[in-house]
PDB file of C-alpha atoms in Angstrom:
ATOM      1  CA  UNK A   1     -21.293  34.805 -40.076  1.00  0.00           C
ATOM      2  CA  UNK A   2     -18.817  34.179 -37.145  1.00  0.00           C
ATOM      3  CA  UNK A   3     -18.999  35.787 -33.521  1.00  0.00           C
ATOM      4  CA  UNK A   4     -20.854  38.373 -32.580  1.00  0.00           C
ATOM      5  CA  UNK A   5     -18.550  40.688 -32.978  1.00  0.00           C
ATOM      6  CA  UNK A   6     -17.897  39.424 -36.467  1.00  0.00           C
ATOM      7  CA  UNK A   7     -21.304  39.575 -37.580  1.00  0.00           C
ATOM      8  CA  UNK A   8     -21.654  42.869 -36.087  1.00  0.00           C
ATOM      9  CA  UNK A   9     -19.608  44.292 -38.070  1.00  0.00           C
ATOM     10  CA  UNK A  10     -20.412  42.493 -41.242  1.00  0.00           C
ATOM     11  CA  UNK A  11     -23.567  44.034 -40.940  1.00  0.00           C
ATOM     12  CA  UNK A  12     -22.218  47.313 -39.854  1.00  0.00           C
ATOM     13  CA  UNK A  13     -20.375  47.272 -43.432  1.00  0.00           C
ATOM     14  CA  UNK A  14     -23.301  46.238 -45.721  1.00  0.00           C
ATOM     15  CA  UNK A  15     -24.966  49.500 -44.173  1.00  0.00           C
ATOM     16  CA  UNK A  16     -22.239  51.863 -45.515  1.00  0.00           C
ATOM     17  CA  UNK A  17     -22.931  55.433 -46.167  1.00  0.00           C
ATOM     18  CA  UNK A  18     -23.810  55.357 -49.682  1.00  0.00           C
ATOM     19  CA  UNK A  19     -26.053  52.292 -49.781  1.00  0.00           C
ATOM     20  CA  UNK A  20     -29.450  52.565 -50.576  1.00  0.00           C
ATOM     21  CA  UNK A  21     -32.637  50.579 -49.911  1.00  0.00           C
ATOM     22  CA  UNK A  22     -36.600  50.498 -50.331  1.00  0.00           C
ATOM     23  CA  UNK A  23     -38.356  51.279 -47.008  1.00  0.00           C
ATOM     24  CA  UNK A  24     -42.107  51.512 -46.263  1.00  0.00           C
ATOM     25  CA  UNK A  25     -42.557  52.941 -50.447  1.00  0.00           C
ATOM     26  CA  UNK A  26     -39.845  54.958 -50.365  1.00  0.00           C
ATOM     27  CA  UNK A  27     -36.276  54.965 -51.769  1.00  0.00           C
ATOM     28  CA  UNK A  28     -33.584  55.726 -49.199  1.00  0.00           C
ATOM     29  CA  UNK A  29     -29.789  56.656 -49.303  1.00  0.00           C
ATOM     30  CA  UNK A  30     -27.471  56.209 -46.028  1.00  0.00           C
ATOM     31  CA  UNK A  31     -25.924  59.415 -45.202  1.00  0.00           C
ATOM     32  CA  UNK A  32     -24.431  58.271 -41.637  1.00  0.00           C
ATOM     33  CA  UNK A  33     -23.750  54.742 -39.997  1.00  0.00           C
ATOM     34  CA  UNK A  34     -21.904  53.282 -37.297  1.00  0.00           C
ATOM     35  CA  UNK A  35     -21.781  51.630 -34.167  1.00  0.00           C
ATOM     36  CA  UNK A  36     -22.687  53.966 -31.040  1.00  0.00           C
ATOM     37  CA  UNK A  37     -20.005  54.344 -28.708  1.00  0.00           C
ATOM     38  CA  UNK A  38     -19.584  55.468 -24.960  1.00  0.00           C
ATOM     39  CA  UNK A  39     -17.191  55.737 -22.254  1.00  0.00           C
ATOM     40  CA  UNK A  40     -18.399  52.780 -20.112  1.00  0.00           C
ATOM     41  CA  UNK A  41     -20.200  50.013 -20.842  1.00  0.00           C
ATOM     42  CA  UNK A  42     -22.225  49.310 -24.056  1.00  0.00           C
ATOM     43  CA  UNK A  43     -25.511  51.537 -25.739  1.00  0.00           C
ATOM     44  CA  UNK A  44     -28.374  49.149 -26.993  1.00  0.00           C
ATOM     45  CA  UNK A  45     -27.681  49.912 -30.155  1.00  0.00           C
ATOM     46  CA  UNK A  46     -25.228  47.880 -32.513  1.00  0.00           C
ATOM     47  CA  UNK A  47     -25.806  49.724 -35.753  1.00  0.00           C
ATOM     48  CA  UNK A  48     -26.335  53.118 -36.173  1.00  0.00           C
ATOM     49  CA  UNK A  49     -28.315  54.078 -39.714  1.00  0.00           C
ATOM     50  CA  UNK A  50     -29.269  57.699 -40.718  1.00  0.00           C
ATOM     51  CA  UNK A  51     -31.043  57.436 -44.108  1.00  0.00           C
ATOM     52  CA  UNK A  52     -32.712  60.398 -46.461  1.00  0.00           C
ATOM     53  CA  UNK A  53     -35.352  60.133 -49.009  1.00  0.00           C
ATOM     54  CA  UNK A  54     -36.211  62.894 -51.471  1.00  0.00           C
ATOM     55  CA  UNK A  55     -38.881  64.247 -48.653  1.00  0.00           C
ATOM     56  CA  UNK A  56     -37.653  62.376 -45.367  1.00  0.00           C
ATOM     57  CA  UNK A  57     -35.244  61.167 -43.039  1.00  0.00           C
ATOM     58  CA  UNK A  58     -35.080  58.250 -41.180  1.00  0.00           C
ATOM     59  CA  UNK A  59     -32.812  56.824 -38.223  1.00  0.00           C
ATOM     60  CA  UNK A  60     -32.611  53.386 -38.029  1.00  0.00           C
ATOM     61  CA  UNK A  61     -30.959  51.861 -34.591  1.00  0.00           C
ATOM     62  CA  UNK A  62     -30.283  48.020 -34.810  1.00  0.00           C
ATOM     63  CA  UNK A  63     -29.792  46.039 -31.582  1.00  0.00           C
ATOM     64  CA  UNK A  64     -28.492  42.471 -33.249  1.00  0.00           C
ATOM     65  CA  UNK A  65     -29.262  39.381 -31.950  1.00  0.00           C
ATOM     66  CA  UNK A  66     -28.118  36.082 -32.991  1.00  0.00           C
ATOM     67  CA  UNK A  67     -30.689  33.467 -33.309  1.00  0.00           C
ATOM     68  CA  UNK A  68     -29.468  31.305 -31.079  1.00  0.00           C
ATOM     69  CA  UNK A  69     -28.424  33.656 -28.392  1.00  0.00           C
ATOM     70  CA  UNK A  70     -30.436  32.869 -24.741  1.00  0.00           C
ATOM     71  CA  UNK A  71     -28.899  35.788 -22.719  1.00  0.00           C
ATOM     72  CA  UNK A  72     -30.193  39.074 -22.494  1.00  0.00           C
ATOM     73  CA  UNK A  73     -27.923  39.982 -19.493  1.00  0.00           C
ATOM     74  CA  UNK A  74     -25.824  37.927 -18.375  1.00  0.00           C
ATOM     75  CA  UNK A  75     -23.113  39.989 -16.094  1.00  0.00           C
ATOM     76  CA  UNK A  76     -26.344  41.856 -13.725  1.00  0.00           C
ATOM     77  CA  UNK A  77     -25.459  44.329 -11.290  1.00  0.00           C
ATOM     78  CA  UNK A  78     -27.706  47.172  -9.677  1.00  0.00           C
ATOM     79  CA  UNK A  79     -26.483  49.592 -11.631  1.00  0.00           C
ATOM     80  CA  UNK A  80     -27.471  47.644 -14.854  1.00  0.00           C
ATOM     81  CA  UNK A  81     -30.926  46.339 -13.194  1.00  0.00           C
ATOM     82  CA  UNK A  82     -31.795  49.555 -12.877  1.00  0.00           C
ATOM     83  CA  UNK A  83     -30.713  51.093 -16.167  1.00  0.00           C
ATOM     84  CA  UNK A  84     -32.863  47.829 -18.142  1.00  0.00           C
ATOM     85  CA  UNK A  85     -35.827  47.491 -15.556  1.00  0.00           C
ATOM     86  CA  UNK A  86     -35.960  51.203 -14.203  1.00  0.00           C
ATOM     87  CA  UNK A  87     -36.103  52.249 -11.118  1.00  0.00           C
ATOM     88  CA  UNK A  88     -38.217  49.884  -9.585  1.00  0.00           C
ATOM     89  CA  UNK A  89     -35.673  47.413 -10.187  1.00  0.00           C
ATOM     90  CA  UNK A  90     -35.331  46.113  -6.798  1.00  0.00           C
ATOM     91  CA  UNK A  91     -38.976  44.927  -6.406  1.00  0.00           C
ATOM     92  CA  UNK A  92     -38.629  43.574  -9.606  1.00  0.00           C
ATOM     93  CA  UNK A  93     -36.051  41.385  -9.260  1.00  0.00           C
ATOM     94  CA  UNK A  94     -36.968  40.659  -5.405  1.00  0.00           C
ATOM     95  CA  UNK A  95     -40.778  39.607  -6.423  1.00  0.00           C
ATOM     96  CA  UNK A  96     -39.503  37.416  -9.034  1.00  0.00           C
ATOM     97  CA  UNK A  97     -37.094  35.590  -7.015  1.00  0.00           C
ATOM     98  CA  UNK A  98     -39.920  35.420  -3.918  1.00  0.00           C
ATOM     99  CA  UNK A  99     -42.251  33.816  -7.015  1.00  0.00           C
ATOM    100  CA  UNK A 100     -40.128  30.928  -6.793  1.00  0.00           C
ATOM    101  CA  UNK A 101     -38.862  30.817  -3.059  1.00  0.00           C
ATOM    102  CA  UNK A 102     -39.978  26.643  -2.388  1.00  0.00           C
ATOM    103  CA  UNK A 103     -37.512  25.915  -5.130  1.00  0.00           C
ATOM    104  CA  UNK A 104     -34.339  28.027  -3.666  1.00  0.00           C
ATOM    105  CA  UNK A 105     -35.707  26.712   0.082  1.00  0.00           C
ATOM    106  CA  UNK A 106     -35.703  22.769  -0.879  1.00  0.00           C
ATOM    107  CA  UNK A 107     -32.137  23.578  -2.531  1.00  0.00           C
ATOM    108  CA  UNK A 108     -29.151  21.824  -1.652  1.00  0.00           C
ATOM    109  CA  UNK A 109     -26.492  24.383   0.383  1.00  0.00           C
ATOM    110  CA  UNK A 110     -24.041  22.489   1.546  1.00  0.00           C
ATOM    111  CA  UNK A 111     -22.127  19.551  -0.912  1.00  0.00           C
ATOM    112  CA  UNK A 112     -20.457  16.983   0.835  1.00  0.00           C
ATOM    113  CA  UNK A 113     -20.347  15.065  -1.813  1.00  0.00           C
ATOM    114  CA  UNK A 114     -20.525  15.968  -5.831  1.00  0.00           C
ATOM    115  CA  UNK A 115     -23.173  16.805  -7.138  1.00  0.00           C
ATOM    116  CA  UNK A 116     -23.446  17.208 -11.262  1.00  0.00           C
ATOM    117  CA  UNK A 117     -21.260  20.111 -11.740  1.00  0.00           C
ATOM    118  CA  UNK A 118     -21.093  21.293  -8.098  1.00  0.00           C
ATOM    119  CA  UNK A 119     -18.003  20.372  -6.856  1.00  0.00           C
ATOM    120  CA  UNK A 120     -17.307  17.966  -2.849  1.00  0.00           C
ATOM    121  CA  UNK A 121     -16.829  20.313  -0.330  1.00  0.00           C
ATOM    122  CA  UNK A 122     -18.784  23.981  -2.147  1.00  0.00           C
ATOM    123  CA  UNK A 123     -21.103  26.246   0.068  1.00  0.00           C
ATOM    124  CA  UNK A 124     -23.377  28.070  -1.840  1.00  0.00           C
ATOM    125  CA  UNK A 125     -22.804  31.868  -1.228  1.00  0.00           C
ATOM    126  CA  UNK A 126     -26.068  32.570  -2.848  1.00  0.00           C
ATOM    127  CA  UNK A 127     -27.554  33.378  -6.579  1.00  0.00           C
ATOM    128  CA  UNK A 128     -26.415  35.548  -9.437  1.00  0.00           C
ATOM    129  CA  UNK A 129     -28.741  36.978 -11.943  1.00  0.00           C
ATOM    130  CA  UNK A 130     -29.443  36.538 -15.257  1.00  0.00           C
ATOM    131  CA  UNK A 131     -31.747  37.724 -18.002  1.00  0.00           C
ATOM    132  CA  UNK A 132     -32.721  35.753 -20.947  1.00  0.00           C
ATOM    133  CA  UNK A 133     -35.024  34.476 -23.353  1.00  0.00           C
ATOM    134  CA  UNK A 134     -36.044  31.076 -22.502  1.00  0.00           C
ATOM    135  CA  UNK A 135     -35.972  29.402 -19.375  1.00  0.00           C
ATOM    136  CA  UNK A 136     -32.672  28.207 -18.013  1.00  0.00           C
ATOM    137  CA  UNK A 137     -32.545  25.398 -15.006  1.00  0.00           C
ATOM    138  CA  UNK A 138     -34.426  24.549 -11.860  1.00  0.00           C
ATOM    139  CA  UNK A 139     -33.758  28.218 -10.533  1.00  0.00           C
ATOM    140  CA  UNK A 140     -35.449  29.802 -13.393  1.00  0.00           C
ATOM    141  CA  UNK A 141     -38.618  32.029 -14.215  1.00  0.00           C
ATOM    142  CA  UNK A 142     -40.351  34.829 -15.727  1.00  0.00           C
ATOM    143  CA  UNK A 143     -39.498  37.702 -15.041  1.00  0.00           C
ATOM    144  CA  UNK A 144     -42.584  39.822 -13.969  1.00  0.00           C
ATOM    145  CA  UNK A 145     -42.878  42.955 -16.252  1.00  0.00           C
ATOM    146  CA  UNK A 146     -45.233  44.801 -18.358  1.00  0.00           C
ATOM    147  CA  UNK A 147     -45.561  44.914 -21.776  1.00  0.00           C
ATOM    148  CA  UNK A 148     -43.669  48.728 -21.527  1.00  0.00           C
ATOM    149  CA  UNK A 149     -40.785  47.875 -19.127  1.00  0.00           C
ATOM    150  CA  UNK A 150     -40.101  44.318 -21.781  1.00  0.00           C
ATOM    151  CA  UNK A 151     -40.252  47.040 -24.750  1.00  0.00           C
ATOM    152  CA  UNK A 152     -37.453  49.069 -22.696  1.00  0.00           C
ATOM    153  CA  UNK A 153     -35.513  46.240 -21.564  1.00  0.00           C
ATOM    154  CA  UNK A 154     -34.576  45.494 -25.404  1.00  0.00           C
ATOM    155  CA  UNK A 155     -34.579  49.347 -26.704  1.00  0.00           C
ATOM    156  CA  UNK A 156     -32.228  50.519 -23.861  1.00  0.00           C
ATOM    157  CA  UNK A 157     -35.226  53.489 -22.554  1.00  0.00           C
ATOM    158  CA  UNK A 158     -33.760  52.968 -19.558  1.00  0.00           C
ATOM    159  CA  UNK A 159     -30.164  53.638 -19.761  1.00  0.00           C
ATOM    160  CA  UNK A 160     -27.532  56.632 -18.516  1.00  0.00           C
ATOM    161  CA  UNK A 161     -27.690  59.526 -20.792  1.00  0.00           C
ATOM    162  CA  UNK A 162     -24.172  58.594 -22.212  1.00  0.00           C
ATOM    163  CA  UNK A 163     -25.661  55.368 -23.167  1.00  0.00           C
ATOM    164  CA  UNK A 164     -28.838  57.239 -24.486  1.00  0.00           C
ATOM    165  CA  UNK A 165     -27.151  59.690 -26.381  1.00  0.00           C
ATOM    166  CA  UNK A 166     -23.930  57.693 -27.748  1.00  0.00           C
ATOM    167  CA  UNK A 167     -21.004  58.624 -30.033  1.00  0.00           C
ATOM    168  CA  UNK A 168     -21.206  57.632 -33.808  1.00  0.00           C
ATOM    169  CA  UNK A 169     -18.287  58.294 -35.637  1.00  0.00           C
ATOM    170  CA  UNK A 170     -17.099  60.908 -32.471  1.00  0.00           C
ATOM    171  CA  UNK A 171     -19.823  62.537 -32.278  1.00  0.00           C
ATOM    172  CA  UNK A 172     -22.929  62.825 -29.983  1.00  0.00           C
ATOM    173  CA  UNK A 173     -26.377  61.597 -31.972  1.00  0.00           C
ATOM    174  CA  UNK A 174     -29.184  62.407 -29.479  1.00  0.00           C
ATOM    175  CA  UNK A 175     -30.665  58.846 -28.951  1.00  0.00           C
ATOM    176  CA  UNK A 176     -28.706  56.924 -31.096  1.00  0.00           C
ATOM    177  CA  UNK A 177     -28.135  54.470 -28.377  1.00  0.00           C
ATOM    178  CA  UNK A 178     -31.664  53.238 -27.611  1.00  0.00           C
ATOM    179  CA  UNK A 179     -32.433  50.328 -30.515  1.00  0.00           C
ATOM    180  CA  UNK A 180     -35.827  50.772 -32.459  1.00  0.00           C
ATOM    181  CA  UNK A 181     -35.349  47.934 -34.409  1.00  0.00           C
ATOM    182  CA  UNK A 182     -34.328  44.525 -33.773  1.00  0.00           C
ATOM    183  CA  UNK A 183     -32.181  42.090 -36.512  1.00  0.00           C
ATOM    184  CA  UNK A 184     -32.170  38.349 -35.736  1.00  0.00           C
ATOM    185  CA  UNK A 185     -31.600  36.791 -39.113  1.00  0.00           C
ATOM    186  CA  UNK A 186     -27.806  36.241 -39.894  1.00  0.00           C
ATOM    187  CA  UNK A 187     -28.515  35.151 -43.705  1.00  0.00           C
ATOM    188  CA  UNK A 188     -28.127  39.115 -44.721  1.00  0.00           C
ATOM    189  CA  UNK A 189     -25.782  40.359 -47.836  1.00  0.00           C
ATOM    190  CA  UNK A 190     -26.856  43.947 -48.642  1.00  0.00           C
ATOM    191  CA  UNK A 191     -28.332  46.736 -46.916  1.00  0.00           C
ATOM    192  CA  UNK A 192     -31.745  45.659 -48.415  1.00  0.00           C
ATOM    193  CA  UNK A 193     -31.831  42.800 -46.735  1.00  0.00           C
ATOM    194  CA  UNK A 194     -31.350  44.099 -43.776  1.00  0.00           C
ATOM    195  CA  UNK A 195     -34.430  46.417 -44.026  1.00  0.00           C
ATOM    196  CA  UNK A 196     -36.236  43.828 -45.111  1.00  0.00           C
ATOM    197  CA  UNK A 197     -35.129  40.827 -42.567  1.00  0.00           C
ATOM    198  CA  UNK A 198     -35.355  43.566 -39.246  1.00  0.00           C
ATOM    199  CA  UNK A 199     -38.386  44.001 -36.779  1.00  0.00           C
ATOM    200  CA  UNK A 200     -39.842  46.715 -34.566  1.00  0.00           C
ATOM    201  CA  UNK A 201     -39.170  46.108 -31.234  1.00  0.00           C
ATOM    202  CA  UNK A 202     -42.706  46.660 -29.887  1.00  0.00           C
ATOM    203  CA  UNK A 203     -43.701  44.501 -32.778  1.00  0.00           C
ATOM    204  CA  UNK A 204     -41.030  42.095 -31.530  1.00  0.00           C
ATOM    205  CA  UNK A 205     -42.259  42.216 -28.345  1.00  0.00           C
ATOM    206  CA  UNK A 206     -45.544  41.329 -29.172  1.00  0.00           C
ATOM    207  CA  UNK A 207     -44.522  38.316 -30.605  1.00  0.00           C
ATOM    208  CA  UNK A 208     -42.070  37.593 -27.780  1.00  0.00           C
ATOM    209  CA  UNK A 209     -43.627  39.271 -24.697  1.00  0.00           C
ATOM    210  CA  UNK A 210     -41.434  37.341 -22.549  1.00  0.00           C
ATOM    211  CA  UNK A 211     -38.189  38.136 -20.583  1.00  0.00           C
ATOM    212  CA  UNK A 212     -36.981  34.911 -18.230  1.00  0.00           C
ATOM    213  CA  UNK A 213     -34.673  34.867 -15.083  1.00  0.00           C
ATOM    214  CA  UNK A 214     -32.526  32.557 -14.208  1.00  0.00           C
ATOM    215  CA  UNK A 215     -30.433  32.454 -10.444  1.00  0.00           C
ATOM    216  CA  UNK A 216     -27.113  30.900 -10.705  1.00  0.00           C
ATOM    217  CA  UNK A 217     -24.884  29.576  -7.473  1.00  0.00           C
ATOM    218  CA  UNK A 218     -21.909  30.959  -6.722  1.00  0.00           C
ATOM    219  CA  UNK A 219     -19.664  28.392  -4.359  1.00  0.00           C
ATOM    220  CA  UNK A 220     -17.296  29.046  -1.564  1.00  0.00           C
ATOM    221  CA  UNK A 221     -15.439  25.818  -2.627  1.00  0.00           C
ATOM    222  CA  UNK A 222     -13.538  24.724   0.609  1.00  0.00           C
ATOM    223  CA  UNK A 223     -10.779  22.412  -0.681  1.00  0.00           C
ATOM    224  CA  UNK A 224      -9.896  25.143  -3.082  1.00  0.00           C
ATOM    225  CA  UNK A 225     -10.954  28.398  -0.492  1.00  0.00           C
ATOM    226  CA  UNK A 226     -11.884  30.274  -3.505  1.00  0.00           C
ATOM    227  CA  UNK A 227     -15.117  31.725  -4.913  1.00  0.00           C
ATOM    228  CA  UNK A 228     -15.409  33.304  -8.445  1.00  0.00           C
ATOM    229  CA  UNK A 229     -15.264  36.550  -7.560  1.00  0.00           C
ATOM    230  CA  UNK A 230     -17.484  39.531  -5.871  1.00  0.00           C
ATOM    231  CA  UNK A 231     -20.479  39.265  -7.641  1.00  0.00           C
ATOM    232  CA  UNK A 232     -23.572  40.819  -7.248  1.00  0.00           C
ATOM    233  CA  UNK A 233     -26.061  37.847  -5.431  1.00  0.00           C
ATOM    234  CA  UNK A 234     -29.775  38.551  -5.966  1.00  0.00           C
ATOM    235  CA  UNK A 235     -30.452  36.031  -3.573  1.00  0.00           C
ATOM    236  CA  UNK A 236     -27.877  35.527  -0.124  1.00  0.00           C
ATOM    237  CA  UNK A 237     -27.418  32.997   1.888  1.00  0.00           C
ATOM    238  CA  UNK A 238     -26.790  34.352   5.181  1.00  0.00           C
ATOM    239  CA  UNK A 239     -24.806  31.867   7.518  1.00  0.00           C
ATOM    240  CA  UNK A 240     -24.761  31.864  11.499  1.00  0.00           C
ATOM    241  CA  UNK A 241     -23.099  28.953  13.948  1.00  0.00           C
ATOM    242  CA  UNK A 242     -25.940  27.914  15.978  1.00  0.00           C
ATOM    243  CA  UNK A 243     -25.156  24.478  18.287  1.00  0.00           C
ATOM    244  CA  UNK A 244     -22.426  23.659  16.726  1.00  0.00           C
ATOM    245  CA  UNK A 245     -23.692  23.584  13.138  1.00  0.00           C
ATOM    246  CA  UNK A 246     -23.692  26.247  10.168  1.00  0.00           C
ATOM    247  CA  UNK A 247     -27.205  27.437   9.594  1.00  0.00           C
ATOM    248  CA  UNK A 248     -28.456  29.162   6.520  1.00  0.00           C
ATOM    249  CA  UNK A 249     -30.762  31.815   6.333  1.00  0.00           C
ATOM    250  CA  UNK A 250     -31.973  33.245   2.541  1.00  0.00           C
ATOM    251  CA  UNK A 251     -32.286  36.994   2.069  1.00  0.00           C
ATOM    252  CA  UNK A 252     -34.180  38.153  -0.573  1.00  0.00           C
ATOM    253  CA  UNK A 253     -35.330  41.522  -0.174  1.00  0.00           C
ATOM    254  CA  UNK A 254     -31.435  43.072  -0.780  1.00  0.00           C
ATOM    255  CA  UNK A 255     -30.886  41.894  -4.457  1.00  0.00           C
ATOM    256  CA  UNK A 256     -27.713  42.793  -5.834  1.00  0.00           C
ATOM    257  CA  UNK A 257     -26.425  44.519  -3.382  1.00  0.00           C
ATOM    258  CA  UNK A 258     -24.986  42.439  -1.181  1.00  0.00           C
ATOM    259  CA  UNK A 259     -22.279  40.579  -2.886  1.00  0.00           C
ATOM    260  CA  UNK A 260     -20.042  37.195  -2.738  1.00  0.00           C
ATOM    261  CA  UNK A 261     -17.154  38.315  -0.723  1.00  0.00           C
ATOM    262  CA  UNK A 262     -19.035  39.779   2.061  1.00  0.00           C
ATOM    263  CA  UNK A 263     -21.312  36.637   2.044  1.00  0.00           C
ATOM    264  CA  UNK A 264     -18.531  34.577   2.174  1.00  0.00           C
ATOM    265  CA  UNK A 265     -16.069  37.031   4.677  1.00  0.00           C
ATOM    266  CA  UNK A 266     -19.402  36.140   7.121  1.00  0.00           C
ATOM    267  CA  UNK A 267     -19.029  32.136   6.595  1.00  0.00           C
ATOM    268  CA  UNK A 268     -15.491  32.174   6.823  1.00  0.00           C
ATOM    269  CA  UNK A 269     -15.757  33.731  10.382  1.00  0.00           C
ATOM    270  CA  UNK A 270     -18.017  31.180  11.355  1.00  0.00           C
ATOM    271  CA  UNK A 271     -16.155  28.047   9.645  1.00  0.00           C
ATOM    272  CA  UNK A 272     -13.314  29.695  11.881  1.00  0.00           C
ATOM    273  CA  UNK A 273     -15.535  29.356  15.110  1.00  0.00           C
ATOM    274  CA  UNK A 274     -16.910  26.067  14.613  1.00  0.00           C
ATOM    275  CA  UNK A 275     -13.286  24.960  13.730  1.00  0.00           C
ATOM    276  CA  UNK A 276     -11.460  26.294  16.697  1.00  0.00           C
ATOM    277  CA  UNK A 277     -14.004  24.860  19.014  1.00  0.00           C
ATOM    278  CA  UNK A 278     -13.543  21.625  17.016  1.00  0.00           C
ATOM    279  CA  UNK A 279     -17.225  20.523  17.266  1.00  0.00           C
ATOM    280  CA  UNK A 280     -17.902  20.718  13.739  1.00  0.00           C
ATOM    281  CA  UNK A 281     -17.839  18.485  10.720  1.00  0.00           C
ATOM    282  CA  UNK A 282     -14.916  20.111   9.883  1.00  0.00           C
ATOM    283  CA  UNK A 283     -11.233  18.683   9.295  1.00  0.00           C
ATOM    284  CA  UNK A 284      -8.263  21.209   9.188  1.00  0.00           C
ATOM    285  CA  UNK A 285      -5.082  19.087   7.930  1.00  0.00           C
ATOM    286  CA  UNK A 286      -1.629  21.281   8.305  1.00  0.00           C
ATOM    287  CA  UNK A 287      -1.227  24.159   6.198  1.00  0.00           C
ATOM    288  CA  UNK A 288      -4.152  23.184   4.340  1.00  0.00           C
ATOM    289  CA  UNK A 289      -7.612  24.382   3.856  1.00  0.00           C
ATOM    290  CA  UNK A 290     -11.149  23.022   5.826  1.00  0.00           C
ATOM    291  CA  UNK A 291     -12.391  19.865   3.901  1.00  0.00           C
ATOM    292  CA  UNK A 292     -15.537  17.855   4.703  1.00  0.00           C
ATOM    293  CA  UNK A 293     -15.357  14.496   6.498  1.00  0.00           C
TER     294      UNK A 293
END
């Protein structure tokens, strides 16, 4: 399979209405299918599957995952923290951040020089947010959650009621957003193999009970004056001018909701300072922006 999106929808097609498959002893026929739909943002659920026996029905709801996919969440806000980790998001995300504190104090702030991919002249801003499934860098950890809250991370239990109860095909399926099954294995070519290749999530969580964190730095980058963007920062830095110096102070209790341009609005104002009382390590050539010396 390709992309994502192209294997999505590869598997999307082998589960046509119409197909049939063997299930837990008994022989199925797909009745409805399709990929849940809302207004905003995505449901957990890639494939939609309602199925009837001669005595049952069944709905299967397929979150897909390619195998070698680390990110769980990659783009985290608050709104999202709280519709994947509830709504004690917050301590969540500010306990697991705290659980690794020496590593984010002992960090590098200020680049005069660069450093591996961080570019002469950046000023960290703070960290972004990220859930995956294996550790990622120096800045990375597990997540602290229960067995329940990993379970709802995956199957969506958490999410808006649009999300919840998504479109399929137009029209609203009660649920049909939050995944109950969980499809890792590209190698599929008919509907039976997808029965037979998927896994309950609580059965996939038991084999993979973890969910990992990883903080990423987003730069003021002086020679540019750019940063990428107003993101959410789950850990600020919080800059002051004290004797003619910048001074950094880490916030953690306030994650996601204070972002990168009001970080950086507050360092600007105190580059400005330090420049115009010219006591600081700073350079200003004409018409150009600050640069370090």
């Amino acid at each position: 399979m390709g992309n994502f999106g192209d294997a999505e929808r590869e598997i999307a097609a082998l589960m046509k209405v119409g197909e049939e498959f063997e299930f837990q002893g008994k022989h199925y026929s797909i009745i409805c299918s399709g990929k849940p739909t809302c207004y905003k943002g995505e449901p957990k659920t890639d494939v939609y599957v309602l199925a009837k026996s001669v005595s049952d029905q069944i709905e299967i709801k397929l979150s897909y995952k390619k195998e070698n996919a680390d990110f769980i969440e990659n783009k985290m806000s608050a709104e999202r923290a709280e519709q994947l980790l509830g709504s004690d998001w917050s301590n969540i995300i500010e306990n697991s951040t705290i659980s690794i504190s020496d590593r984010f104090e002992e960090r590098m702030l200020i680049y005069k020089n660069k450093f591996k991919r961080t570019e002469k002249g950046a000023i960290t801003l703070g960290w972004k947010f990220e859930l995956l499934n294996k550790k990622s860098g120096d800045l990375s950890g597990k997540l602290l959650l229960t067995e329940e809250q990993v379970i709802d991370v995956y199957a969506g239990s958490n999410l808006s009621g649009e999300k919840r109860n998504a479109m399929v095909n137009g029209k609203v399926i009660e649920n049909s957003g939050i995944a109950n099954y969980i499809l890792m294995n590209e190698n599929v070519n008919s509907a039976q193999d997808v029965i037979d290749n998927m896994m309950p999530i609580k059965e996939y969580v038991k084999k993979y009970p973890d969910i990992y964190f990883a903080c990423k730095a987003l730069n003021y980058r002086t020679f540019k004056g750019k940063w990428d963007g107003d993101r959410p920062l789950s850990v600020q830095v919080l800059w002051n001018a004290k004797e003619n110096r910048l001074v950094p102070k880490l916030i953690y209790d306030k994650p996601l909701i204070i972002k990168g341009n009001e970080v950086a609005g507050r360092l600007l104002q105190y580059m400005k300072l330090l420049l115009k009382l010219q006591k600081s390590f700073f350079l200003i050539p004409y018409q150009s922006p600050p640069f370090f010396v």
